PDB file of N, CA and C in Angstrom:
ATOM      1  N   MET A  18      -0.522  -7.321 -21.278  1.00 46.00           N
ATOM      2  CA  MET A  18       0.395  -8.234 -21.019  1.00 46.00           C
ATOM      3  C   MET A  18      -0.642  -8.856 -19.037  1.00 46.00           C
ATOM      4  N   ASN A  19       0.245  -9.583 -18.290  1.00 52.00           N
ATOM      5  CA  ASN A  19      -0.992 -10.445 -17.782  1.00 52.00           C
ATOM      6  C   ASN A  19      -0.635  -9.684 -16.041  1.00 52.00           C
ATOM      7  N   ASN A  20      -1.734  -9.122 -15.666  1.00 55.00           N
ATOM      8  CA  ASN A  20      -1.263  -8.461 -14.610  1.00 55.00           C
ATOM      9  C   ASN A  20      -0.536  -8.924 -13.353  1.00 55.00           C
ATOM     10  N   GLN A  21      -1.109 -10.186 -13.093  1.00 54.00           N
ATOM     11  CA  GLN A  21      -0.650 -11.600 -12.220  1.00 54.00           C
ATOM     12  C   GLN A  21       0.914 -11.016 -12.783  1.00 54.00           C
ATOM     13  N   LYS A  22       1.490 -11.405 -13.365  1.00 81.00           N
ATOM     14  CA  LYS A  22       2.969 -11.136 -13.737  1.00 81.00           C
ATOM     15  C   LYS A  22       3.593 -10.204 -13.201  1.00 81.00           C
ATOM     16  N   ARG A  23       2.502  -8.541 -13.416  1.00 93.00           N
ATOM     17  CA  ARG A  23       2.987  -6.925 -14.109  1.00 93.00           C
ATOM     18  C   ARG A  23       3.375  -6.759 -11.963  1.00 93.00           C
ATOM     19  N   LYS A  24       5.126  -6.984 -12.160  1.00 96.00           N
ATOM     20  CA  LYS A  24       5.514  -6.614 -10.499  1.00 96.00           C
ATOM     21  C   LYS A  24       5.221  -4.556 -10.919  1.00 96.00           C
ATOM     22  N   ILE A  25       4.871  -4.391  -9.106  1.00 97.00           N
ATOM     23  CA  ILE A  25       4.973  -2.969  -9.164  1.00 97.00           C
ATOM     24  C   ILE A  25       5.254  -2.764  -7.802  1.00 97.00           C
ATOM     25  N   LYS A  26       5.556  -1.007  -7.620  1.00 98.00           N
ATOM     26  CA  LYS A  26       5.735  -0.483  -6.462  1.00 98.00           C
ATOM     27  C   LYS A  26       4.498   0.743  -6.094  1.00 98.00           C
ATOM     28  N   ILE A  27       4.068   1.366  -4.832  1.00 98.00           N
ATOM     29  CA  ILE A  27       3.329   1.814  -5.200  1.00 98.00           C
ATOM     30  C   ILE A  27       3.229   3.035  -3.355  1.00 98.00           C
ATOM     31  N   VAL A  28       3.125   3.567  -4.167  1.00 97.00           N
ATOM     32  CA  VAL A  28       3.440   4.656  -2.788  1.00 97.00           C
ATOM     33  C   VAL A  28       2.316   5.202  -2.736  1.00 97.00           C
ATOM     34  N   TRP A  29       2.033   5.217  -0.896  1.00 96.00           N
ATOM     35  CA  TRP A  29       0.337   5.608  -0.933  1.00 96.00           C
ATOM     36  C   TRP A  29       0.330   6.027  -0.095  1.00 96.00           C
ATOM     37  N   LEU A  30      -0.983   6.659   0.551  1.00 93.00           N
ATOM     38  CA  LEU A  30      -0.806   7.597   2.307  1.00 93.00           C
ATOM     39  C   LEU A  30      -1.769   6.650   3.090  1.00 93.00           C
ATOM     40  N   ASP A  31      -1.615   5.889   3.787  1.00 87.00           N
ATOM     41  CA  ASP A  31      -2.355   5.341   4.843  1.00 87.00           C
ATOM     42  C   ASP A  31      -3.344   6.454   6.239  1.00 87.00           C
ATOM     43  N   ALA A  32      -4.516   5.316   6.161  1.00 77.00           N
ATOM     44  CA  ALA A  32      -5.238   5.895   6.750  1.00 77.00           C
ATOM     45  C   ALA A  32      -4.373   6.404   8.636  1.00 77.00           C
ATOM     46  N   VAL A  33      -5.198   6.972   9.153  1.00 71.00           N
ATOM     47  CA  VAL A  33      -4.366   7.689  10.365  1.00 71.00           C
ATOM     48  C   VAL A  33      -5.446   6.977  11.786  1.00 71.00           C
ATOM     49  N   GLY A  34      -4.876   6.733  12.870  1.00 66.00           N
ATOM     50  CA  GLY A  34      -5.990   6.665  14.115  1.00 66.00           C
ATOM     51  C   GLY A  34      -5.854   7.838  14.805  1.00 66.00           C
ATOM     52  N   TYR A  35      -7.773   7.865  15.768  1.00 66.00           N
ATOM     53  CA  TYR A  35      -7.105   9.343  15.704  1.00 66.00           C
ATOM     54  C   TYR A  35      -7.775   9.167  17.669  1.00 66.00           C
ATOM     55  N   ASN A  36      -6.813   9.920  18.377  1.00 67.00           N
ATOM     56  CA  ASN A  36      -7.621   9.781  19.663  1.00 67.00           C
ATOM     57  C   ASN A  36      -7.394  11.065  20.423  1.00 67.00           C
ATOM     58  N   PHE A  37      -7.747  11.277  21.075  1.00 68.00           N
ATOM     59  CA  PHE A  37      -7.593  12.812  22.028  1.00 68.00           C
ATOM     60  C   PHE A  37      -6.125  13.271  23.106  1.00 68.00           C
ATOM     61  N   ARG A  38      -5.790  11.553  23.632  1.00 70.00           N
ATOM     62  CA  ARG A  38      -4.570  11.059  23.820  1.00 70.00           C
ATOM     63  C   ARG A  38      -3.265  11.613  22.803  1.00 70.00           C
ATOM     64  N   HIS A  39      -3.811  11.279  21.795  1.00 67.00           N
ATOM     65  CA  HIS A  39      -2.329  11.279  21.124  1.00 67.00           C
ATOM     66  C   HIS A  39      -3.295  11.783  19.115  1.00 67.00           C
ATOM     67  N   THR A  40      -2.502  13.373  18.860  1.00 66.00           N
ATOM     68  CA  THR A  40      -2.538  13.835  17.415  1.00 66.00           C
ATOM     69  C   THR A  40      -1.449  13.617  16.654  1.00 66.00           C
ATOM     70  N   PRO A  41      -1.513  12.338  15.737  1.00 63.00           N
ATOM     71  CA  PRO A  41      -0.144  11.930  14.926  1.00 63.00           C
ATOM     72  C   PRO A  41       0.182  13.508  14.200  1.00 63.00           C
ATOM     73  N   SER A  42       0.946  13.170  14.042  1.00 65.00           N
ATOM     74  CA  SER A  42       1.900  15.238  13.242  1.00 65.00           C
ATOM     75  C   SER A  42       1.484  14.576  11.807  1.00 65.00           C
ATOM     76  N   ASP A  43       1.591  13.571  11.471  1.00 74.00           N
ATOM     77  CA  ASP A  43       1.627  13.847   9.551  1.00 74.00           C
ATOM     78  C   ASP A  43       0.510  12.029   9.177  1.00 74.00           C
ATOM     79  N   ILE A  44       0.397  11.779   8.132  1.00 80.00           N
ATOM     80  CA  ILE A  44      -0.216  10.790   7.663  1.00 80.00           C
ATOM     81  C   ILE A  44       1.047   9.826   7.117  1.00 80.00           C
ATOM     82  N   SER A  45       1.009   8.298   8.027  1.00 86.00           N
ATOM     83  CA  SER A  45       2.151   7.933   6.716  1.00 86.00           C
ATOM     84  C   SER A  45       2.383   7.809   6.140  1.00 86.00           C
ATOM     85  N   ARG A  46       3.336   7.800   4.823  1.00 93.00           N
ATOM     86  CA  ARG A  46       3.349   7.354   3.890  1.00 93.00           C
ATOM     87  C   ARG A  46       4.006   5.793   3.430  1.00 93.00           C
ATOM     88  N   MET A  47       3.221   5.443   2.702  1.00 95.00           N
ATOM     89  CA  MET A  47       3.501   3.658   2.594  1.00 95.00           C
ATOM     90  C   MET A  47       4.381   3.513   1.312  1.00 95.00           C
ATOM     91  N   GLU A  48       5.511   2.582   1.289  1.00 97.00           N
ATOM     92  CA  GLU A  48       5.502   1.905   0.203  1.00 97.00           C
ATOM     93  C   GLU A  48       5.503   0.490  -0.048  1.00 97.00           C
ATOM     94  N   THR A  49       4.479  -0.582  -1.164  1.00 97.00           N
ATOM     95  CA  THR A  49       4.063  -1.321  -1.424  1.00 97.00           C
ATOM     96  C   THR A  49       5.004  -2.230  -2.455  1.00 97.00           C
ATOM     97  N   ILE A  50       5.254  -3.400  -2.519  1.00 97.00           N
ATOM     98  CA  ILE A  50       5.848  -4.022  -3.816  1.00 97.00           C
ATOM     99  C   ILE A  50       5.494  -5.232  -3.637  1.00 97.00           C
ATOM    100  N   GLY A  51       4.800  -5.302  -5.300  1.00 97.00           N
ATOM    101  CA  GLY A  51       3.995  -7.079  -5.152  1.00 97.00           C
ATOM    102  C   GLY A  51       3.870  -6.974  -6.559  1.00 97.00           C
ATOM    103  N   PHE A  52       3.098  -7.363  -6.727  1.00 96.00           N
ATOM    104  CA  PHE A  52       2.226  -8.250  -8.346  1.00 96.00           C
ATOM    105  C   PHE A  52       0.618  -7.597  -8.235  1.00 96.00           C
ATOM    106  N   LEU A  53       0.257  -6.518  -9.353  1.00 96.00           N
ATOM    107  CA  LEU A  53      -1.662  -6.512  -9.489  1.00 96.00           C
ATOM    108  C   LEU A  53      -1.802  -7.471  -9.750  1.00 96.00           C
ATOM    109  N   GLU A  54      -2.518  -7.843  -9.150  1.00 95.00           N
ATOM    110  CA  GLU A  54      -3.175  -8.868  -9.336  1.00 95.00           C
ATOM    111  C   GLU A  54      -4.928  -8.273  -9.568  1.00 95.00           C
ATOM    112  N   LYS A  55      -5.643  -6.736 -10.049  1.00 95.00           N
ATOM    113  CA  LYS A  55      -6.822  -6.113 -10.655  1.00 95.00           C
ATOM    114  C   LYS A  55      -6.224  -4.548  -9.942  1.00 95.00           C
ATOM    115  N   GLU A  56      -7.051  -4.113 -10.942  1.00 94.00           N
ATOM    116  CA  GLU A  56      -7.433  -2.530 -11.244  1.00 94.00           C
ATOM    117  C   GLU A  56      -8.501  -2.409 -11.830  1.00 94.00           C
ATOM    118  N   ASN A  57      -9.242  -1.524 -10.728  1.00 96.00           N
ATOM    119  CA  ASN A  57     -10.453  -0.648 -10.919  1.00 96.00           C
ATOM    120  C   ASN A  57     -10.274   1.051 -11.082  1.00 96.00           C
ATOM    121  N   LYS A  58     -11.489   1.524 -11.542  1.00 96.00           N
ATOM    122  CA  LYS A  58     -11.159   3.329 -10.879  1.00 96.00           C
ATOM    123  C   LYS A  58     -11.234   3.849  -9.236  1.00 96.00           C
ATOM    124  N   GLU A  59     -11.976   2.757  -8.731  1.00 97.00           N
ATOM    125  CA  GLU A  59     -11.259   3.132  -7.243  1.00 97.00           C
ATOM    126  C   GLU A  59     -10.184   1.569  -6.449  1.00 97.00           C
ATOM    127  N   TYR A  60     -10.005   1.213  -7.111  1.00 97.00           N
ATOM    128  CA  TYR A  60      -8.626   0.217  -6.188  1.00 97.00           C
ATOM    129  C   TYR A  60      -7.570  -0.148  -6.827  1.00 97.00           C
ATOM    130  N   VAL A  61      -6.531  -0.644  -6.615  1.00 97.00           N
ATOM    131  CA  VAL A  61      -5.345  -1.752  -6.842  1.00 97.00           C
ATOM    132  C   VAL A  61      -6.197  -2.779  -5.309  1.00 97.00           C
ATOM    133  N   ILE A  62      -5.521  -4.094  -6.498  1.00 97.00           N
ATOM    134  CA  ILE A  62      -5.211  -5.294  -5.734  1.00 97.00           C
ATOM    135  C   ILE A  62      -3.798  -5.914  -5.886  1.00 97.00           C
ATOM    136  N   ILE A  63      -2.715  -5.807  -4.885  1.00 97.00           N
ATOM    137  CA  ILE A  63      -1.614  -6.268  -4.658  1.00 97.00           C
ATOM    138  C   ILE A  63      -1.572  -7.546  -4.114  1.00 97.00           C
ATOM    139  N   LYS A  64      -0.743  -8.983  -4.720  1.00 96.00           N
ATOM    140  CA  LYS A  64      -0.799  -9.823  -4.597  1.00 96.00           C
ATOM    141  C   LYS A  64       0.948  -9.778  -3.956  1.00 96.00           C
ATOM    142  N   ASP A  65       0.811 -10.793  -2.876  1.00 96.00           N
ATOM    143  CA  ASP A  65       2.115 -10.482  -2.568  1.00 96.00           C
ATOM    144  C   ASP A  65       3.076 -10.074  -2.073  1.00 96.00           C
ATOM    145  N   PRO A  66       2.061  -8.884  -1.302  1.00 96.00           N
ATOM    146  CA  PRO A  66       2.401  -7.449  -1.276  1.00 96.00           C
ATOM    147  C   PRO A  66       3.705  -6.889  -0.086  1.00 96.00           C
ATOM    148  N   LEU A  67       4.741  -6.455  -0.017  1.00 96.00           N
ATOM    149  CA  LEU A  67       5.643  -5.846   0.817  1.00 96.00           C
ATOM    150  C   LEU A  67       5.625  -4.458   1.122  1.00 96.00           C
ATOM    151  N   THR A  68       5.336  -4.029   1.986  1.00 96.00           N
ATOM    152  CA  THR A  68       4.817  -3.363   3.083  1.00 96.00           C
ATOM    153  C   THR A  68       5.381  -2.327   3.897  1.00 96.00           C
ATOM    154  N   ARG A  69       6.325  -1.195   3.621  1.00 95.00           N
ATOM    155  CA  ARG A  69       6.943  -0.510   4.825  1.00 95.00           C
ATOM    156  C   ARG A  69       6.899   0.865   4.589  1.00 95.00           C
ATOM    157  N   ASN A  70       6.832   1.450   6.030  1.00 93.00           N
ATOM    158  CA  ASN A  70       6.605   2.721   6.236  1.00 93.00           C
ATOM    159  C   ASN A  70       7.293   3.851   5.961  1.00 93.00           C
ATOM    160  N   ILE A  71       7.820   4.401   4.714  1.00 93.00           N
ATOM    161  CA  ILE A  71       8.875   5.231   4.290  1.00 93.00           C
ATOM    162  C   ILE A  71       9.917   5.240   4.861  1.00 93.00           C
ATOM    163  N   LEU A  72       8.944   6.775   6.529  1.00 89.00           N
ATOM    164  CA  LEU A  72       9.676   7.243   7.462  1.00 89.00           C
ATOM    165  C   LEU A  72      10.359   6.295   8.454  1.00 89.00           C
ATOM    166  N   THR A  73       9.715   5.313   8.807  1.00 90.00           N
ATOM    167  CA  THR A  73      10.706   4.485  10.019  1.00 90.00           C
ATOM    168  C   THR A  73      10.656   3.724   9.558  1.00 90.00           C
ATOM    169  N   ASN A  74      10.994   3.006   7.971  1.00 94.00           N
ATOM    170  CA  ASN A  74      11.014   1.935   7.364  1.00 94.00           C
ATOM    171  C   ASN A  74      10.591   0.540   8.088  1.00 94.00           C
ATOM    172  N   ALA A  75       9.584   0.917   8.654  1.00 91.00           N
ATOM    173  CA  ALA A  75       9.311  -0.740   9.571  1.00 91.00           C
ATOM    174  C   ALA A  75       8.335  -1.157   8.334  1.00 91.00           C
ATOM    175  N   LYS A  76       8.208  -2.622   8.721  1.00 92.00           N
ATOM    176  CA  LYS A  76       7.474  -3.690   8.535  1.00 92.00           C
ATOM    177  C   LYS A  76       5.742  -3.454   8.523  1.00 92.00           C
ATOM    178  N   HIS A  77       4.956  -3.576   7.795  1.00 89.00           N
ATOM    179  CA  HIS A  77       3.439  -3.312   7.729  1.00 89.00           C
ATOM    180  C   HIS A  77       2.890  -4.206   6.788  1.00 89.00           C
ATOM    181  N   PRO A  78       2.029  -4.598   7.588  1.00 88.00           N
ATOM    182  CA  PRO A  78       1.468  -5.012   9.000  1.00 88.00           C
ATOM    183  C   PRO A  78       2.813  -6.328   9.643  1.00 88.00           C
ATOM    184  N   LYS A  79       2.761  -6.315  10.464  1.00 85.00           N
ATOM    185  CA  LYS A  79       3.717  -7.438  10.923  1.00 85.00           C
ATOM    186  C   LYS A  79       3.613  -8.066  10.614  1.00 85.00           C
ATOM    187  N   GLU A  80       2.331  -8.837  10.304  1.00 89.00           N
ATOM    188  CA  GLU A  80       2.307 -10.584   9.793  1.00 89.00           C
ATOM    189  C   GLU A  80       2.345 -10.128   8.141  1.00 89.00           C
ATOM    190  N   GLN A  81       2.587 -11.616   7.250  1.00 90.00           N
ATOM    191  CA  GLN A  81       2.271 -10.938   6.256  1.00 90.00           C
ATOM    192  C   GLN A  81       0.972 -11.448   5.508  1.00 90.00           C
ATOM    193  N   PRO A  82       0.477 -10.127   5.167  1.00 94.00           N
ATOM    194  CA  PRO A  82      -1.247 -10.557   3.666  1.00 94.00           C
ATOM    195  C   PRO A  82      -0.560 -11.236   2.702  1.00 94.00           C
ATOM    196  N   THR A  83      -2.097 -11.428   2.189  1.00 96.00           N
ATOM    197  CA  THR A  83      -1.671 -12.109   0.954  1.00 96.00           C
ATOM    198  C   THR A  83      -2.262 -11.403   0.025  1.00 96.00           C
ATOM    199  N   PHE A  84      -3.221 -10.410   0.497  1.00 96.00           N
ATOM    200  CA  PHE A  84      -3.506  -9.492  -0.839  1.00 96.00           C
ATOM    201  C   PHE A  84      -3.765  -7.949  -0.183  1.00 96.00           C
ATOM    202  N   TYR A  85      -3.138  -6.818  -0.333  1.00 94.00           N
ATOM    203  CA  TYR A  85      -3.594  -5.535  -0.506  1.00 94.00           C
ATOM    204  C   TYR A  85      -4.492  -5.058  -1.182  1.00 94.00           C
ATOM    205  N   ILE A  86      -5.838  -3.901  -0.687  1.00 96.00           N
ATOM    206  CA  ILE A  86      -6.530  -2.952  -1.548  1.00 96.00           C
ATOM    207  C   ILE A  86      -6.199  -2.156  -1.558  1.00 96.00           C
ATOM    208  N   ILE A  87      -5.809  -1.384  -1.789  1.00 96.00           N
ATOM    209  CA  ILE A  87      -5.493   0.302  -1.602  1.00 96.00           C
ATOM    210  C   ILE A  87      -6.122   1.158  -2.781  1.00 96.00           C
ATOM    211  N   PRO A  88      -7.033   1.997  -2.116  1.00 96.00           N
ATOM    212  CA  PRO A  88      -7.872   2.815  -2.409  1.00 96.00           C
ATOM    213  C   PRO A  88      -6.941   3.720  -3.095  1.00 96.00           C
ATOM    214  N   LYS A  89      -7.742   4.281  -4.280  1.00 96.00           N
ATOM    215  CA  LYS A  89      -6.093   5.304  -6.044  1.00 96.00           C
ATOM    216  C   LYS A  89      -6.273   6.265  -5.160  1.00 96.00           C
ATOM    217  N   SER A  90      -7.239   6.611  -4.228  1.00 94.00           N
ATOM    218  CA  SER A  90      -7.644   8.187  -3.705  1.00 94.00           C
ATOM    219  C   SER A  90      -6.404   8.301  -2.784  1.00 94.00           C
ATOM    220  N   SER A  91      -5.576   7.301  -2.213  1.00 95.00           N
ATOM    221  CA  SER A  91      -4.620   6.968  -1.418  1.00 95.00           C
ATOM    222  C   SER A  91      -3.119   7.115  -2.190  1.00 95.00           C
ATOM    223  N   ILE A  92      -2.644   7.136  -3.483  1.00 97.00           N
ATOM    224  CA  ILE A  92      -2.119   6.009  -3.810  1.00 97.00           C
ATOM    225  C   ILE A  92      -1.261   7.620  -4.635  1.00 97.00           C
ATOM    226  N   GLU A  93       0.161   7.745  -4.293  1.00 96.00           N
ATOM    227  CA  GLU A  93       0.880   9.196  -4.563  1.00 96.00           C
ATOM    228  C   GLU A  93       1.770   8.680  -5.947  1.00 96.00           C
ATOM    229  N   SER A  94       1.838   7.697  -6.251  1.00 97.00           N
ATOM    230  CA  SER A  94       2.675   7.103  -7.334  1.00 97.00           C
ATOM    231  C   SER A  94       2.523   5.228  -7.978  1.00 97.00           C
ATOM    232  N   LEU A  95       2.257   5.607  -9.050  1.00 96.00           N
ATOM    233  CA  LEU A  95       2.500   3.687  -9.106  1.00 96.00           C
ATOM    234  C   LEU A  95       3.627   3.662 -10.098  1.00 96.00           C
ATOM    235  N   GLU A  96       4.415   2.497 -10.466  1.00 96.00           N
ATOM    236  CA  GLU A  96       5.445   2.615 -11.140  1.00 96.00           C
ATOM    237  C   GLU A  96       5.866   0.676 -11.744  1.00 96.00           C
ATOM    238  N   ASP A  97       5.988   0.391 -12.735  1.00 96.00           N
ATOM    239  CA  ASP A  97       6.167  -1.167 -13.007  1.00 96.00           C
ATOM    240  C   ASP A  97       7.908  -1.370 -12.812  1.00 96.00           C
ATOM    241  N   LEU A  98       8.715  -2.633 -12.199  1.00 94.00           N
ATOM    242  CA  LEU A  98       9.289  -2.885 -11.851  1.00 94.00           C
ATOM    243  C   LEU A  98       9.764  -3.947 -12.570  1.00 94.00           C
TER     244      LEU A  98
END
């Protein structure tokens, strides 16, 4: 199957910023839906990604990116849609 036609959903853990005034209580769980552009043993590249924070349902980021690169080490699940 051509990866560019393969629509997928990824649940993954986002990086968290930290400073001494604000201690995050947990790592953000994110959900990205888009088209698989490339995959290797280290990361996946998603074309036309729609991403939201699972807990808050907030869109991430606020401006729509063309691609997302997600490290495989942060992925909890990946499924075809």
